[in-house]
Amino acid sequence: MGQRLEGWRLLLSAEPAGCARIAAALPEALLQRLSAISHDTGLVLRSVQPYLMAAFNHFVSEFEHQDFLFVLAEPQRSVAMLARQLGIARTTVTSRLARLE
């Protein structure tokens, strides 16, 4: 059932248990390399988040209702998140939209 997460790190948004969260899996090698680069340059790596998670966290305080549609539009793709009452969320990802010419 499902693929193994070996070599991947599962990240969850900061909402408390029982609330809807955004989850993402990122390659462990990418996270280790970013950590090494930040250490070598004397920087502190505070957070690594997929763009959807960062954008949602930025705007979540502006949502007045439990039901909402959050759309993140990027060049050639978009991501939509539909949240319904009780925090039940579904996401739909559309990648590589066709170019209009």
One Martini backbone bead per residue (centre of mass of N, CA, C, O) as a GRO file, in nm:
protein
  101
    1MET     BB    1   0.086   0.043   0.030
    2GLY     BB    2   0.244   0.237  -0.123
    3GLN     BB    3   0.528   0.414  -0.085
    4ARG     BB    4   0.829   0.444   0.016
    5LEU     BB    5   1.025   0.680   0.236
    6GLU     BB    6   1.295   0.629   0.142
    7GLY     BB    7   1.474   0.933   0.126
    8TRP     BB    8   1.244   1.078   0.288
    9ARG     BB    9   1.069   1.372   0.418
   10LEU     BB   10   0.815   1.441   0.639
   11LEU     BB   11   0.594   1.725   0.622
   12LEU     BB   12   0.422   1.950   0.849
   13SER     BB   13   0.211   2.153   0.940
   14ALA     BB   14   0.137   2.348   1.249
   15GLU     BB   15  -0.111   2.229   1.317
   16PRO     BB   16  -0.302   2.081   1.523
   17ALA     BB   17  -0.426   1.816   1.631
   18GLY     BB   18  -0.721   1.751   1.423
   19CYS     BB   19  -0.626   1.923   1.200
   20ALA     BB   20  -0.569   2.046   0.915
   21ARG     BB   21  -0.304   1.958   0.683
   22ILE     BB   22   0.005   1.994   0.535
   23ALA     BB   23   0.175   1.765   0.321
   24ALA     BB   24   0.527   1.668   0.267
   25ALA     BB   25   0.778   1.535   0.047
   26LEU     BB   26   1.134   1.530   0.082
   27PRO     BB   27   1.444   1.500  -0.005
   28GLU     BB   28   1.701   1.423   0.200
   29ALA     BB   29   1.940   1.520   0.025
   30LEU     BB   30   1.845   1.811  -0.003
   31LEU     BB   31   1.839   1.883   0.300
   32GLN     BB   32   2.138   1.818   0.357
   33ARG     BB   33   2.258   2.020   0.153
   34LEU     BB   34   2.131   2.277   0.269
   35SER     BB   35   2.260   2.246   0.549
   36ALA     BB   36   2.556   2.251   0.455
   37ILE     BB   37   2.552   2.526   0.317
   38SER     BB   38   2.463   2.693   0.562
   39HIS     BB   39   2.699   2.614   0.743
   40ASP     BB   40   2.937   2.706   0.549
   41THR     BB   41   2.805   3.019   0.550
   42GLY     BB   42   2.671   3.085   0.846
   43LEU     BB   43   2.386   2.986   0.831
   44VAL     BB   44   2.036   2.954   0.917
   45LEU     BB   45   1.818   2.688   0.886
   46ARG     BB   46   1.470   2.713   0.945
   47SER     BB   47   1.327   2.641   0.653
   48VAL     BB   48   1.147   2.391   0.450
   49GLN     BB   49   0.917   2.464   0.181
   50PRO     BB   50   0.673   2.433   0.001
   51TYR     BB   51   0.502   2.668  -0.164
   52LEU     BB   52   0.218   2.597  -0.067
   53MET     BB   53   0.279   2.609   0.236
   54ALA     BB   54   0.385   2.900   0.250
   55ALA     BB   55   0.136   3.040   0.128
   56PHE     BB   56  -0.074   2.936   0.326
   57ASN     BB   57   0.059   3.044   0.590
   58HIS     BB   58   0.038   3.345   0.502
   59PHE     BB   59  -0.305   3.339   0.457
   60VAL     BB   60  -0.473   3.188   0.686
   61SER     BB   61  -0.560   3.441   0.869
   62GLU     BB   62  -0.775   3.546   0.634
   63PHE     BB   63  -0.965   3.323   0.696
   64GLU     BB   64  -1.316   3.322   0.792
   65HIS     BB   65  -1.362   3.026   0.699
   66GLN     BB   66  -1.383   2.674   0.664
   67ASP     BB   67  -1.461   2.745   0.374
   68PHE     BB   68  -1.232   2.695   0.094
   69LEU     BB   69  -1.037   2.828  -0.183
   70PHE     BB   70  -0.702   2.747  -0.279
   71VAL     BB   71  -0.494   2.922  -0.518
   72LEU     BB   72  -0.191   2.836  -0.697
   73ALA     BB   73  -0.028   3.029  -0.935
   74GLU     BB   74   0.177   2.922  -1.204
   75PRO     BB   75   0.380   2.864  -1.438
   76GLN     BB   76   0.221   2.591  -1.597
   77ARG     BB   77   0.067   2.586  -1.306
   78SER     BB   78  -0.158   2.443  -1.050
   79VAL     BB   79  -0.302   2.476  -0.715
   80ALA     BB   80  -0.568   2.317  -0.529
   81MET     BB   81  -0.758   2.392  -0.222
   82LEU     BB   82  -1.014   2.219  -0.047
   83ALA     BB   83  -1.210   2.338   0.224
   84ARG     BB   84  -1.400   2.203   0.483
   85GLN     BB   85  -1.565   2.126   0.720
   86LEU     BB   86  -1.367   2.017   0.986
   87GLY     BB   87  -1.092   2.028   0.801
   88ILE     BB   88  -1.150   1.902   0.536
   89ALA     BB   89  -0.915   1.810   0.281
   90ARG     BB   90  -0.846   1.881  -0.064
   91THR     BB   91  -0.633   1.801  -0.340
   92THR     BB   92  -0.534   1.957  -0.654
   93VAL     BB   93  -0.315   1.874  -0.923
   94THR     BB   94  -0.183   2.081  -1.185
   95SER     BB   95   0.037   2.003  -1.441
   96ARG     BB   96   0.143   2.131  -1.715
   97LEU     BB   97   0.023   2.351  -1.880
   98ALA     BB   98  -0.084   2.459  -2.161
   99ARG     BB   99   0.002   2.651  -2.413
  100LEU     BB  100  -0.088   2.963  -2.531
  101GLU     BB  101  -0.093   3.063  -2.899
   0.00000   0.00000   0.00000
